[in-house]
Each structure stands twice: as C-alpha cells, then as structure tokens.
Amino acid sequence: MAAAVAERAELAKLCTSRDWSKAIRVIDSLLSQSSSIQDICNRAFCYSQLELHKHVVKDCDRALQLDPALLQAYILKGRAFSALGRKEDAFLVWEQGYEHALRQCADLKQLLELGELLTIAKTDKSNGDDNQAKESASSKLVSEASPHINGKSGDTYKNHNKLSGESKLCCESTVTSAVHSKVNGNGNFVASNGIGDKARGSKKFDSQMNGNHDINDKLHSESCNDLSDTYSKLPMICSKSSDLTETPPTPPKLSTKSDIRHEIGEESKRSKKFSVARLSKTKSISVDFRLSRGIAEVNEGKYAHAISMFDKILKEDPNYPEALIGRGTAYAFQRELDAAIADFTKAMESNPSACEAWKRRGQARAAMGEFVEAIEDLSKALEFEPNSADILHERGIANFKFKEFYTAVEDLTACVKLDKDNASAYTYLGLALSSIGEYKKAEEAHLKAIQLDPKFLEAWLQLTQFYQDTANPTKALECLQKALQIDGRFAKAYHLRGLLLHGMGEHSKAIKDLSTGLSIESANIECLYLRASCYHALGEYGHAVKDYDAVLDLELDSMEKFVLQCLAFYQKEVALYTASRINSEFCWFDIDGDIDSLFKEYWCKRLHPKNVCEKVFRQPPLRESLKKGKVRKQDFPVTKQKAALLQAADSIGRKIQYDCPGFLPNRRQHRMAGLAVIEVAQKVSKAWRSFQAEWKYSNNKSTLKFGKRGRRRERVNLPSQNRGGAGCSTSSSSETSTSYGITEANSSARSMMSWHEVYSIAVKWRQISEPCDPVVWINKLSEEFNAGFGSHTPLILGQAKVVRYFPNFERTLEVAKAIMKERSFVYNKVDNLIDLSRDGKLQDIMQAKSCTDLYRVVGEDFWLSTWCDSTAFEGRHLEGTRITLVKMGENKYDFAIRTPCTPSRWDEFDAEMAKAWEAICNAYCGENYGSNEFTVLENVRDAILRMTYYWYNFMPLSRGSAAVGFVVMLGLFLAANMEFIGNIPQGLQVDWEAILNSDPDSFVNLMKTWLYPCLKSTTSWKDHPDVQSTLATTGSVVAALSTYND
C-alpha cells in the first residue's frame, strides 16, 4: 500500500512538471497491480498531451468496455478522433457520451462540456470550419486534466498561450494543461507504450495490404501507411498490423502460401498528421517534444532523421524506453533488424512492462524468420494487453508463417471479434483456414476482407490464389481483373494471372501478362522463369534461352529463388536439346535415351548443377542450331486434315480431367492427351492386326501366346516402331539396364510391341507438352537408381492439408491401420522392424483418428507397404506403395505415399506388366478380333483395367504417371473399338483407387460401375488422320499443341 501511495505521489509530481512519458511509465506500473478505470483514463490523458491519439482511443475503448457510462472517456476519445481528422467519428462518440449523461446521474461539468463539444461539431459539419473545435478545445478546461482526488474533481489550469511565430512548429492545439500536484487515492494518470490501437482511423485499408506488413516487402512506402498508424505510424509505435512481419515464401506458385504488401491509401495519408502542440522551457517537455517530433519523422518515412533525433534524446538518457522503441522502429523500417531488436530489448530492460517493445521485437524477429522467438515476444505482450486486437493480429500472422495454422486460426478469429473491420486479419484468417482444409470458411473470410475494403489489393490476390487452388479458374480470373482495375501497374497481379494462364495451358496469353509484369519489375525472377517456361513450351527457343540466362544472372536473396535458378539451368539444356531436334521426325525426340542419366537425376531432384557441369556433356549453344538452319519459326498451316485431327483430339483429351480441388482444366494437356490416345490406338491396332494374322495361321491357335516360350528374362534391345522414341534407349546394345527387355524369345513375337513401347508413346507426348516438368522413366536415371528413387505425394505436410490429395486421407489412414493390424509391425526410418503386437498397441492403432493418434502409439517415424496381388506369379505379393508418417515438429507431420523404384521391384513389375499386356493381346486378337459387340469384349475391358491397375501401383515415371496411365487406358479401349464418352466422377482420382486396393479385381469391379456405362462401341476413330504422318516433326507437334482458333 505504501509503495502504491509513493507511486501516486511520484505521478502527481511528474504530471505537475509535465513529464508525460515518465508519468505513463508510473501508470503502467499501477495498472500492472490493479486495473483501475481511472488510471486507464489518466493514461489516455497523458497520451493526449504527447499527441499520441491512437493510444488515447485505445485506452478510452478499454475504459468504456469496463464502464460504458464513463463520460471522461467519451470526451478524450472524441478529442483524439478530432485531432486525427476524423470529425464524423468524434461527433458520434460525443453524441453517445451525451446520451449516457442524460440517462444517469452525471458530472455536470462533463455533461456541459460534452454538450458544447457536440454543438461545435454540428457547426463544423454545417460550415466545414475544422478549426473551431480545436480552438474550443484550447479554451476549455478539460476534465481529462482533472483526475478525481478523493472523489472530487481536481482543478484544471488553462494555458491560452499561443505559440509565437518563433515557436509555431506544426502546432495544431495550443494548449498545455497542468494538473494539481495533490494526487492520492484514485488520482491516476496514464502513460504506456501501449499497443497500437484498433486502427479504425480510416476504417479501411485502402489499398494497403496490411497484414503481412513485412519490412522486407513493405516497410515500403514513405509512410508505411496509417492503417491508421500502421506499424509505424508509430502513434507511439502502435499499429494495426505488423509491417515487420516477413512475407511467406512462394512455391512455384504464389503459394503458398503469399506476401501481403502495404500500399498507401489516400485516407491513411490524410490521417498521417502527427504535429506537436506545445513547447516548454522545462527539460522534460523538451524531451517529450523531441520524442514527438521523432515519431512524426518516422511516420513521414524520414527514418535517418528520426534516428538522429532519438540519438540526441538517448545521449541524455540512454535508457529512455520510448526513444529506444522509436529508434528501433526506424531501424526496422530501414531493414536494420539487428539494431532494431537491440533497441527493443534495451527498452524492455529499462521498462519490463513496456508492452509495445515486446510487440515490436516480436515483429522484427518474425521479419528475420525467428518465428518461435517472435511468438514468445508477442505472447508476452498479450500478457499486458490480453484483449489487444493488434497483438492477436501480429501473433496470428507469425503463427501462420511458422505454419502453426490451427493456432493462427485461433488468434485471427479472436482478433476479428475484437476488431471487426480488420481486413488484413480476415485475409490471413482465410489463408490459415484454407491451409487446414476449411475451404468454405476460408472463402467467407477472404470475401469479408474485400467487403471491408474493396480496394484491398492483396485480398483480391489471395482470393485469386484460393480459387486457383480449388480449381475455379473463372472466379480466379475475375478477381485478378478487379485487382488490375484498382491498380493497372500491380506487377504481382500480372504474375499471378500469368501463372494461372500457364496452369490452364494458355501459354501465349501468359507470356503477355508476364511481360507486362516484367516491364514493371524487371528483376522479378518468378516472372522471368515462368515466361522462359512458356516460350520453351511454344517452341520459341531463342526467347526461352534468353530468359533462362537472365534468371541465371540474377542476384538472389532466398533459397526459393535459388531453386528456380537451378531449374533454369536444367531447362535451358532441355530447350537446347529440343531445338536441335525441332525439324527432325518426332520419333527422334528421345529425352530418356539422349540425355545423360546424371543430368536427369539432378533435374528431377532439383539439385545444384555443379556436378552436372563438370561431368555431363552440355548441349551445343542455340547459335549452332541456327547456323545449321535447324531452328526456325514453326509454321503450322491448318489443313483440313490437321483441323479434323485436332478437333478429335480436343474432344477425347477433355475426358482425362479430374473433377477435384486442385486440378485446373488445361487445354494444352487435354490436346496432348487426345493426340496421345489416338496415336496409341492407331499403333496398337496395327500391332494387333499383325499379331492376329499370325494367330490365325498358327498351327496351335488355342495355346498361342506371344512370349510364352520359356520365362527367360531376356533383354533383347530390338528396334522399336518408334525409333528413338521416348523411353527407347539409343545406347549401345551392350547396355544391361533393366530398360524394356522384350520378354518374347520366338521370332514371331519380336515384331510385337512391348508394354513399355505402348506407354512410351504417351510418355513422349507428356514430355513435349510441358517440357519443364521432369517426366522421365525412373530406370533411365543414374546409378543412384540402385538406391531407390521414389516419388513423394503428401496428403498432410506439417499442419497443411494438401488440397489435391487430402480427400484421400481417411481411406489411406484406414488402409494403413488395416495393414498394421494384419502384420503387427512397421519399419522405422532405418528400415528396422517396430513390433506392434504388445501393450495393446494394435487396439490403440485401430482407434486412431489422426496422424497424432497414430504417431503416439508407434512412438517414432515409420513406414509400411501396401501390396498388390500378382497375376503373373500365383501367390506372390508385389510391393505397392509405401505409406509414411514422419514427425516434423509439435503437431506437425508429413503423411504421404512414397513409391520406391529399386531394380528388384522394377523387374517384378516389368514381368507383371508384360503378363498383363499379353492378356490384353490374347483377349482381343483371338476369335473376337475386330468385334464391336460390347458384350463380347468384356474380357478385353477387364484386361485393360487390370494392366492399368499395375501401372498405377508401379509408378515408373518421375512424375506424370497418373495422366499417362489414363491416356493409355483410353487408347487401348479405342483400339478395341470402345470410346469413352463420359467424364471421371466428381471427387474420384483413378490412380488413388488403384493404389489403395491390394486386389486388381477389386479395382476392376470398382471402375466398372462408372466406366463401362460410358463406353460406346464405335469404329469411327479409324477415320482420324494418322498422327505420326500428320504431325511428323517435333516442330509440328509443338505447333499443334500451341495453336488454337481463338
């Protein structure tokens, strides 16, 4: 009690000497002991004397939450709004206070003051005289300056001295109020480096992308916006959102996950006034004046000058917390984050309850990527201000960037409950909700952000990304159009639209947008890389190589950009290779056979190309191809024959589209698929004709099966029908790789296509259609293939639910549990067995509903394998896919399927695929050959699905296995005179149906239910022009994929 009395005596002394900053510190201490409403109001008054109006509003809001009838708070809050230029808000606050005063027993002096303020405000509204209220305020004895002393109102002193011409420095109010030194009991005054107010200043974010206000990106702007006093509107360093927070990294797409920029709106510029109202002969007031001016300099973006002003204050008092926080904020805006953190830390040492210092250090640490420490600091700040929307907003952003999505949702939800107008918080809430699979709620949050501020550019971009991720390109394009109507030079919007158009197969249109974006930001590596990829796909290799070189020459500042630079190296080499084959027959386009295996391995794994440069033969430069006349613009005269072929291909190709979130419709890939389906059908049909002729004249028709003679695994490198085609090695015949050994030993079988050659047709089309996707046969990689290169498809990554694959989570989890129950063991990360048969673990496993539950039982990272029942070898089980669970952090897991491809596994599946292909040929080329009777072809249909099942479990490509498998399936149906005329059911992913079934017959039965009703008996496909002769050269193929009527 004695200590409290002493503190209040000190408070009275400080207020008498007008040392408002130190008075605020004393009130901070008093408030940490007990939350007195009067102390909160007194701190608001002290803030008003320092012209930190945002803090005034914040404290008044807090006081009114505790006592909605507190007239003093209405008076102070209205004055603060008026000083900020928000006359309408001031009028509403005073009106509300006056109505409360009329309904209760009120302090008559305060009632009269409210009445006069209202009268003045009404006059202002009618004649636009903005100065009248200020002059009245100057002439009024404010009750805010008269803390209650023992229940009585203290005297207030007027100071009508106007600043002389010599001292007119930006003064708006000319009043200096003094307070009686008799302060005891409840006589409280307030001063805190409190947390920023709710930034209702402009009640909108204009086009500022508050939110990620990352210093990196946006400590931008001259004033880093107000947001009403955004991060550094330093209304004593308070703000609506964290300019210091770093923008999230973007994956080849704006991911993910996305940086949120500040853009200054006119409203925030108007509310940027930060003038000082008084001068004083006393040293403390001089310090306060310089502090206020330093803050104003930060607000105006004059960081170096602000730092020099704070330096002078700190030279006199090295531990002055407010000056340290001000200088730290200026350092932060200059990207000198270490110096900023040092200042904030020193401010905390001087005043451990300086909430603003904790908050701002948290922001700076987040900008440096130190998210754990940032969250700790912001959590400490919340201990001082548990209902601060600002800090909840900041911590929500930090949690989002640390990929703590569930905690981010909690923080941001709490933030928008307290601050319903925070568009930035709604945007981040949308991002976090989307990450955990709450797509409907995420969309609502994004739309709410735009409703609050229709000119909020980053909100439009994040909504665009949401629609792109959920495969709604129409809405995504509409959002981008809105963003560009707001700011026609918003480079990020052009990049995102280019990315979206690229994903839709509209490469020419994408180039236009990316070029516009680069005209605004010439060093944007994402735009450059993507434009190079588009040029590459379109066959404009000169432009592609130029852009790839530009990417390689850029200075980098992040690992994500370095990955793009590595990819640019590999893809430039692929572009040069393709350019050298552009006028050759397409069958000579052979990435798998012609390009070094080490190069392909590093390309697939996105590794540093140093070893490749030293060990691998590089492609000749483009000028050599130009000299030889090999590269020229590809003319593509659309003849009647070509037009008919492309029309048929487009119709067929659309059937491969998955109707699932994350799978954008891509017209280029659709055309590729259609052409591949037709070519597969044409070449397989020719092979079947040849085989059927042999069958017909065979002496033993009933038992003839190609390749039946001995099950020797001969590897005979025979000329393919597609000489040099994708997947067909051009290496010497001495090569012993497990490529595609044709298992037939008899001479009649040697003319028959192998399963590998059938699939290679589609693989080659997939490679040329999107050349920057590393689609290669895994057995054609380097010697490291012996270590087992494998694909990795995550369903959950950390806390994020992968939009494409999470719909398969529950089924995958159930399959994993069933296998664990049956086998009673799994493998750890070093392939040792983990016994699950003891301590009731199996029972607990069967009760598991999440990754956390499952990991808790097993106790460490583990994997298990699904299996496939073999058809080629009775009783044998093939290793299917591996289901893995790896802990990445607290409540963070990588739950994925991984497909290993070791040589032994390759051999087993090679034999299985050969057997399945043999079964198809025997089913069709016997007595039923040429039939288009649907019922007669049931065995053929089943055999095709069975081979498709093994292909999906085999997964022999580095990527693209799903599309290639479905394309070949449709091609085989067409060759057997059955055309698929339906669509894949919504939500169904054919490859996952195969992966999660151990029995091929189960897969066949599942597919029958929707696929067979959509098959139509037809021979009309035979009228399609021959693909190989119509599109003979690589250049004509590239042109066909790139040419559209519109």
XYZ file of C-alpha atoms in Angstrom, residues 514-1000:
487
model
C 4.311 -11.900 -67.597
C 5.921 -9.428 -69.990
C 3.734 -6.653 -68.593
C 4.734 -7.654 -65.064
C 8.415 -7.594 -66.065
C 8.015 -4.132 -67.574
C 7.079 -3.016 -64.058
C 9.512 -5.211 -62.077
C 12.298 -6.242 -64.435
C 14.150 -8.382 -61.880
C 11.163 -10.497 -60.852
C 12.693 -13.987 -61.038
C 9.347 -15.770 -60.820
C 8.048 -13.885 -63.857
C 11.255 -14.428 -65.812
C 11.388 -18.136 -65.057
C 7.737 -18.671 -65.914
C 7.978 -16.688 -69.146
C 11.008 -18.748 -70.154
C 8.973 -21.903 -69.493
C 6.139 -20.606 -71.688
C 8.464 -19.689 -74.546
C 10.081 -23.103 -74.203
C 6.731 -24.924 -74.459
C 5.720 -22.855 -77.506
C 8.971 -23.652 -79.330
C 10.320 -20.077 -79.176
C 13.717 -21.297 -78.035
C 15.657 -18.094 -78.629
C 13.410 -16.168 -76.234
C 13.377 -19.084 -73.804
C 17.178 -19.319 -73.626
C 17.447 -15.551 -73.206
C 15.054 -15.608 -70.241
C 16.720 -18.665 -68.701
C 20.059 -16.831 -68.923
C 18.500 -13.780 -67.291
C 17.301 -15.956 -64.414
C 20.796 -17.419 -64.013
C 22.324 -13.918 -63.900
C 20.091 -12.528 -61.156
C 21.329 -11.818 -57.634
C 19.363 -13.970 -55.197
C 18.134 -13.407 -51.666
C 16.292 -16.645 -50.816
C 16.509 -20.406 -51.175
C 13.230 -20.499 -53.104
C 14.735 -18.281 -55.782
C 17.893 -20.373 -55.865
C 15.795 -23.440 -56.675
C 14.326 -21.564 -59.651
C 17.832 -20.709 -60.768
C 18.871 -24.376 -60.622
C 15.795 -25.362 -62.625
C 16.575 -22.661 -65.181
C 19.958 -24.305 -65.785
C 18.433 -27.726 -66.439
C 15.561 -26.450 -68.508
C 17.815 -24.330 -70.673
C 19.688 -27.532 -71.550
C 16.421 -29.301 -72.364
C 15.364 -26.355 -74.540
C 18.648 -26.528 -76.433
C 18.213 -30.273 -76.898
C 14.663 -29.839 -78.212
C 15.779 -27.029 -80.528
C 18.346 -29.379 -82.075
C 15.557 -31.874 -82.850
C 12.893 -29.412 -83.931
C 12.990 -30.278 -87.642
C 13.659 -33.969 -87.157
C 10.952 -36.589 -87.032
C 9.212 -36.661 -83.681
C 10.287 -40.248 -83.153
C 13.859 -38.945 -82.771
C 12.852 -36.777 -79.827
C 14.193 -39.012 -77.051
C 14.934 -37.357 -73.720
C 15.323 -40.702 -71.977
C 17.810 -42.092 -74.466
C 19.741 -38.984 -75.488
C 20.130 -37.003 -72.275
C 22.664 -38.084 -69.670
C 21.236 -40.073 -66.756
C 23.076 -37.984 -64.126
C 21.618 -34.802 -65.622
C 18.098 -36.258 -65.423
C 18.628 -37.374 -61.830
C 19.751 -33.914 -60.727
C 16.969 -32.287 -62.722
C 14.289 -34.420 -61.060
C 15.722 -33.808 -57.598
C 16.355 -30.072 -58.184
C 19.962 -30.407 -57.055
C 22.784 -27.931 -57.541
C 24.095 -28.386 -61.093
C 27.804 -28.178 -60.168
C 28.432 -31.907 -60.655
C 26.414 -31.894 -63.856
C 28.515 -29.070 -65.275
C 31.713 -30.981 -64.516
C 30.679 -34.468 -65.610
C 27.999 -34.164 -68.275
C 28.266 -33.213 -71.930
C 26.463 -29.915 -72.385
C 24.080 -29.204 -75.237
C 25.502 -27.094 -78.076
C 24.519 -23.426 -77.933
C 21.491 -22.277 -79.834
C 23.569 -20.411 -82.406
C 24.882 -23.721 -83.773
C 21.356 -24.921 -84.449
C 20.642 -21.540 -86.041
C 23.683 -21.868 -88.291
C 22.540 -25.277 -89.427
C 19.100 -23.925 -90.137
C 17.577 -26.305 -87.653
C 15.694 -23.695 -85.712
C 13.198 -21.540 -87.481
C 9.744 -20.314 -86.690
C 7.393 -23.233 -86.943
C 4.699 -22.564 -89.490
C 1.606 -24.588 -88.859
C -0.787 -24.273 -91.773
C -4.006 -25.785 -90.507
C -5.114 -28.091 -93.279
C -8.488 -29.794 -93.263
C -6.771 -32.986 -92.186
C -4.976 -31.326 -89.276
C -8.082 -29.466 -88.183
C -10.061 -32.722 -88.065
C -7.320 -34.409 -86.057
C -7.039 -31.563 -83.551
C -10.811 -31.344 -83.128
C -10.994 -35.066 -82.368
C -8.021 -34.813 -80.007
C -9.574 -31.941 -78.052
C -12.820 -33.864 -77.625
C -11.085 -37.022 -76.421
C -8.490 -35.253 -74.290
C -11.025 -33.440 -72.133
C -12.047 -36.834 -70.739
C -8.866 -37.100 -68.668
C -9.848 -34.142 -66.454
C -10.191 -34.858 -62.732
C -13.148 -33.035 -61.172
C -11.376 -32.461 -57.868
C -9.978 -29.452 -55.980
C -6.518 -28.531 -57.168
C -6.811 -29.856 -60.737
C -7.151 -26.944 -63.154
C -8.515 -27.707 -66.630
C -5.578 -27.376 -69.016
C -6.408 -27.203 -72.721
C -2.817 -27.887 -73.764
C -2.717 -31.048 -71.668
C -6.138 -32.037 -72.984
C -4.926 -31.734 -76.577
C -1.757 -33.631 -75.721
C -3.825 -36.412 -74.146
C -6.192 -36.616 -77.106
C -3.382 -36.866 -79.655
C -1.625 -39.469 -77.499
C -4.820 -41.532 -77.138
C -5.334 -41.550 -80.906
C -1.699 -42.445 -81.615
C -1.758 -45.270 -79.044
C -4.950 -46.609 -80.631
C -3.521 -46.394 -84.152
C -0.207 -48.088 -83.347
C -1.665 -50.759 -81.088
C -4.311 -51.526 -83.705
C -1.576 -52.081 -86.325
C 0.328 -54.334 -83.939
C -2.814 -56.325 -83.157
C -3.527 -56.800 -86.845
C -0.088 -58.264 -87.322
C -0.388 -60.471 -84.284
C -3.891 -61.636 -85.214
C -2.658 -62.708 -88.638
C -0.023 -64.863 -87.011
C -2.607 -66.257 -84.606
C -4.975 -67.071 -87.460
C -2.494 -69.197 -89.361
C -0.827 -70.742 -86.377
C -0.839 -74.472 -86.010
C -1.853 -74.199 -82.383
C -4.352 -71.398 -82.232
C -5.757 -72.233 -78.812
C -2.440 -72.076 -76.997
C -0.575 -69.401 -78.883
C 0.576 -66.647 -76.612
C 3.330 -64.369 -77.619
C 6.381 -64.783 -75.476
C 5.121 -67.996 -73.803
C 8.299 -69.890 -74.697
C 10.258 -70.093 -71.517
C 10.012 -67.327 -68.925
C 13.538 -66.268 -69.570
C 14.122 -62.630 -68.744
C 15.975 -61.926 -71.961
C 16.854 -58.315 -72.507
C 16.893 -58.007 -76.240
C 17.267 -54.438 -77.465
C 15.144 -54.590 -80.589
C 14.312 -51.771 -82.937
C 11.104 -50.115 -81.830
C 8.300 -48.987 -84.074
C 9.194 -45.559 -82.652
C 12.906 -45.487 -83.385
C 14.429 -43.312 -80.697
C 11.031 -42.626 -79.191
C 10.681 -41.555 -75.585
C 11.677 -44.377 -73.351
C 13.567 -46.116 -76.160
C 17.246 -46.106 -75.425
C 19.675 -45.073 -78.093
C 22.501 -46.527 -76.063
C 24.529 -49.427 -77.377
C 23.176 -52.952 -77.305
C 25.668 -53.907 -74.646
C 23.730 -51.891 -72.086
C 22.430 -54.153 -69.340
C 19.987 -51.710 -67.761
C 16.566 -53.067 -66.895
C 15.033 -50.885 -69.546
C 12.491 -52.619 -71.615
C 13.623 -56.052 -72.223
C 11.157 -57.661 -74.560
C 10.377 -60.985 -72.983
C 9.437 -62.804 -76.177
C 12.004 -65.253 -77.410
C 10.384 -66.562 -80.561
C 10.995 -64.697 -83.768
C 7.322 -64.144 -84.489
C 6.944 -62.291 -81.220
C 9.787 -59.943 -81.955
C 7.625 -57.805 -84.205
C 5.111 -57.261 -81.418
C 5.085 -54.097 -79.303
C 6.044 -54.415 -75.665
C 4.037 -52.855 -72.874
C 6.899 -50.374 -72.448
C 6.653 -49.206 -76.037
C 2.906 -48.700 -75.695
C 3.299 -46.480 -72.674
C 6.309 -44.705 -74.196
C 4.042 -43.191 -76.850
C 2.089 -41.347 -74.137
C 5.228 -40.543 -72.137
C 6.770 -38.798 -75.143
C 3.645 -36.646 -75.591
C 3.645 -35.781 -71.895
C 7.308 -34.735 -72.099
C 6.876 -32.428 -75.089
C 3.606 -30.856 -73.888
C 5.085 -29.332 -70.725
C 8.868 -29.569 -71.170
C 9.646 -28.033 -67.800
C 8.104 -30.978 -65.966
C 10.878 -33.557 -65.473
C 8.967 -36.564 -66.826
C 11.422 -39.447 -67.283
C 11.499 -43.207 -66.850
C 12.997 -43.867 -63.442
C 15.111 -46.801 -64.620
C 16.822 -44.409 -67.030
C 18.265 -42.312 -64.215
C 21.827 -42.628 -62.905
C 23.413 -45.403 -60.878
C 21.733 -43.897 -57.833
C 18.665 -45.675 -59.145
C 20.032 -48.650 -57.222
C 19.377 -46.702 -54.015
C 15.707 -46.457 -54.951
C 14.498 -43.176 -56.394
C 10.917 -42.676 -55.325
C 8.033 -40.290 -55.759
C 6.649 -38.443 -52.738
C 2.980 -37.452 -52.616
C 1.978 -35.804 -49.306
C -1.575 -35.743 -48.017
C -0.626 -33.718 -44.936
C 2.510 -31.599 -44.775
C 3.119 -30.090 -41.366
C -0.380 -28.941 -40.462
C -1.374 -28.173 -44.046
C -3.864 -30.403 -45.798
C -2.708 -30.756 -49.391
C -5.665 -29.645 -51.463
C -5.278 -32.251 -54.213
C -4.685 -35.302 -52.099
C -6.137 -34.761 -48.622
C -9.556 -36.056 -49.762
C -7.875 -39.480 -49.766
C -6.653 -39.111 -46.173
C -9.276 -41.125 -44.317
C -9.076 -44.042 -46.725
C -5.283 -44.018 -46.650
C -5.309 -43.948 -42.852
C -7.722 -46.894 -42.744
C -5.590 -48.874 -45.189
C -2.506 -48.190 -43.065
C -4.303 -49.308 -39.884
C -5.549 -52.483 -41.548
C -2.042 -53.401 -42.714
C -0.605 -52.691 -39.265
C -3.231 -54.905 -37.679
C -2.600 -57.736 -40.129
C 1.200 -57.645 -39.965
C 1.726 -56.421 -36.374
C 4.801 -54.466 -37.377
C 6.033 -51.476 -39.359
C 9.500 -50.233 -40.327
C 11.364 -47.280 -38.832
C 13.362 -44.785 -40.867
C 16.437 -47.056 -40.933
C 14.282 -49.993 -42.072
C 14.299 -51.865 -38.763
C 11.136 -53.617 -37.595
C 8.934 -51.989 -34.959
C 6.894 -54.605 -33.108
C 3.268 -53.569 -32.545
C 1.968 -56.771 -31.016
C 2.495 -55.785 -27.372
C 0.974 -53.456 -24.778
C -2.352 -53.157 -26.554
C -0.802 -51.126 -29.375
C -2.848 -52.752 -32.107
C -6.065 -51.941 -30.295
C -4.953 -48.307 -29.903
C -3.989 -48.187 -33.571
C -7.449 -49.266 -34.636
C -8.901 -46.392 -32.574
C -6.588 -43.782 -34.153
C -8.341 -40.950 -35.989
C -5.404 -38.720 -36.842
C -1.686 -38.646 -37.504
C -1.141 -37.557 -33.910
C -3.038 -40.591 -32.608
C -1.135 -42.985 -34.840
C 2.270 -41.498 -34.083
C 1.602 -41.576 -30.349
C 1.109 -45.340 -30.489
C 4.117 -46.177 -32.685
C 6.361 -43.622 -30.998
C 8.671 -42.806 -33.922
C 8.790 -42.154 -37.677
C 7.701 -45.231 -39.622
C 6.606 -46.655 -42.944
C 4.685 -49.637 -44.200
C 3.957 -51.042 -47.639
C 0.728 -51.798 -49.361
C 0.792 -54.815 -51.624
C -0.602 -55.944 -54.952
C -1.707 -59.477 -55.651
C 0.315 -60.800 -58.571
C -1.317 -62.254 -61.684
C 1.934 -63.349 -63.286
C 3.149 -65.307 -60.266
C 0.495 -67.114 -58.304
C 0.619 -66.426 -54.571
C 3.164 -63.610 -54.882
C 2.556 -60.157 -53.437
C 4.240 -57.199 -55.086
C 5.318 -54.206 -53.036
C 2.855 -51.465 -53.856
C 3.280 -48.006 -52.396
C 4.731 -47.020 -49.036
C 2.627 -45.092 -46.559
C 4.922 -42.999 -44.386
C 4.444 -40.929 -41.242
C 7.236 -38.561 -40.249
C 7.053 -36.064 -37.412
C 8.125 -32.552 -38.445
C 7.520 -30.734 -35.173
C 4.918 -30.357 -32.481
C 1.606 -31.421 -34.037
C 3.218 -31.355 -37.477
C 3.504 -34.436 -39.667
C 4.418 -35.490 -43.166
C 1.826 -38.140 -44.000
C 2.478 -39.299 -47.535
C 2.688 -42.094 -50.031
C 6.123 -42.801 -51.459
C 6.758 -45.121 -54.357
C 10.211 -46.721 -54.341
C 11.663 -47.957 -57.613
C 14.572 -50.264 -56.897
C 15.884 -52.591 -59.638
C 14.359 -55.658 -57.976
C 10.953 -54.013 -57.720
C 11.292 -52.835 -61.327
C 11.929 -56.404 -62.503
C 8.888 -57.730 -60.658
C 6.561 -55.092 -62.086
C 8.126 -55.405 -65.549
C 7.143 -59.083 -65.558
C 3.692 -58.244 -64.227
C 3.101 -55.580 -66.873
C 4.304 -57.961 -69.599
C 1.837 -60.576 -68.384
C -0.995 -58.047 -68.248
C -0.196 -56.795 -71.777
C -0.081 -60.368 -73.011
C -3.515 -60.989 -71.530
C -4.958 -57.967 -73.370
C -3.496 -59.090 -76.686
C -4.751 -62.652 -76.291
C -8.206 -61.465 -75.245
C -8.607 -59.259 -78.313
C -6.588 -60.957 -81.038
C -8.299 -64.332 -80.880
C -11.734 -65.204 -82.136
C -13.167 -61.878 -81.025
C -10.728 -59.808 -83.064
C -12.334 -56.816 -84.738
C -15.611 -57.192 -82.911
C -17.513 -54.116 -81.821
C -20.088 -56.108 -79.867
C -19.890 -54.678 -76.359
C -20.775 -57.907 -74.526
C -18.185 -59.907 -76.463
C -15.391 -57.561 -75.373
C -15.848 -57.844 -71.603
C -12.636 -59.829 -71.127
C -10.749 -57.218 -73.126
C -12.101 -54.410 -70.952
C -11.215 -56.230 -67.751
C -7.709 -56.987 -69.017
C -7.122 -53.321 -69.895
C -8.199 -52.216 -66.413
C -6.007 -54.875 -64.835
C -2.891 -53.580 -66.615
C -3.883 -50.020 -65.654
C -4.039 -51.175 -62.031
C -0.463 -52.482 -62.127
C 0.777 -49.343 -63.891
C -0.575 -47.097 -61.140
C 1.000 -49.219 -58.424
C 4.247 -49.439 -60.388
C 4.549 -45.643 -60.853
C 7.614 -45.958 -63.112
C 7.888 -42.265 -64.033
C 9.459 -39.430 -62.056
C 6.111 -37.663 -62.495
C 3.093 -37.799 -64.790
C 2.261 -41.467 -64.156
C -1.400 -40.717 -63.409
C -2.060 -38.887 -66.693
C -0.045 -41.360 -68.783
C -1.879 -44.325 -67.243
C -5.313 -42.923 -68.055
C -4.269 -41.878 -71.579
C -3.014 -45.372 -72.423
C -6.160 -46.928 -70.944
C -8.343 -44.775 -73.216
C -6.084 -45.539 -76.184
C -6.404 -49.288 -75.646
C -10.168 -49.039 -75.315
C -10.261 -47.099 -78.572
C -8.046 -49.659 -80.315
C -10.605 -52.271 -79.245
C -13.381 -50.134 -80.759
C -14.658 -48.736 -77.442
C -14.691 -44.985 -76.951
C -15.043 -43.371 -73.531
C -17.744 -40.709 -73.871
C -18.323 -39.825 -70.220
C -16.375 -37.996 -67.519
C -14.481 -39.129 -64.471
C -16.877 -38.856 -61.488
C -16.512 -35.842 -59.245
C -14.054 -36.376 -56.421
C -12.611 -39.587 -57.865
C -8.888 -39.942 -58.640
C -8.328 -43.128 -60.621
C -4.694 -43.608 -59.587
C -5.620 -43.482 -55.889
C -8.320 -46.098 -56.421
C -5.617 -48.444 -57.680
C -3.058 -47.553 -55.016
C -5.462 -48.155 -52.133
C -6.643 -51.561 -53.421
C -4.496 -54.647 -52.895
C -6.502 -56.765 -55.334
C -6.641 -55.934 -59.065
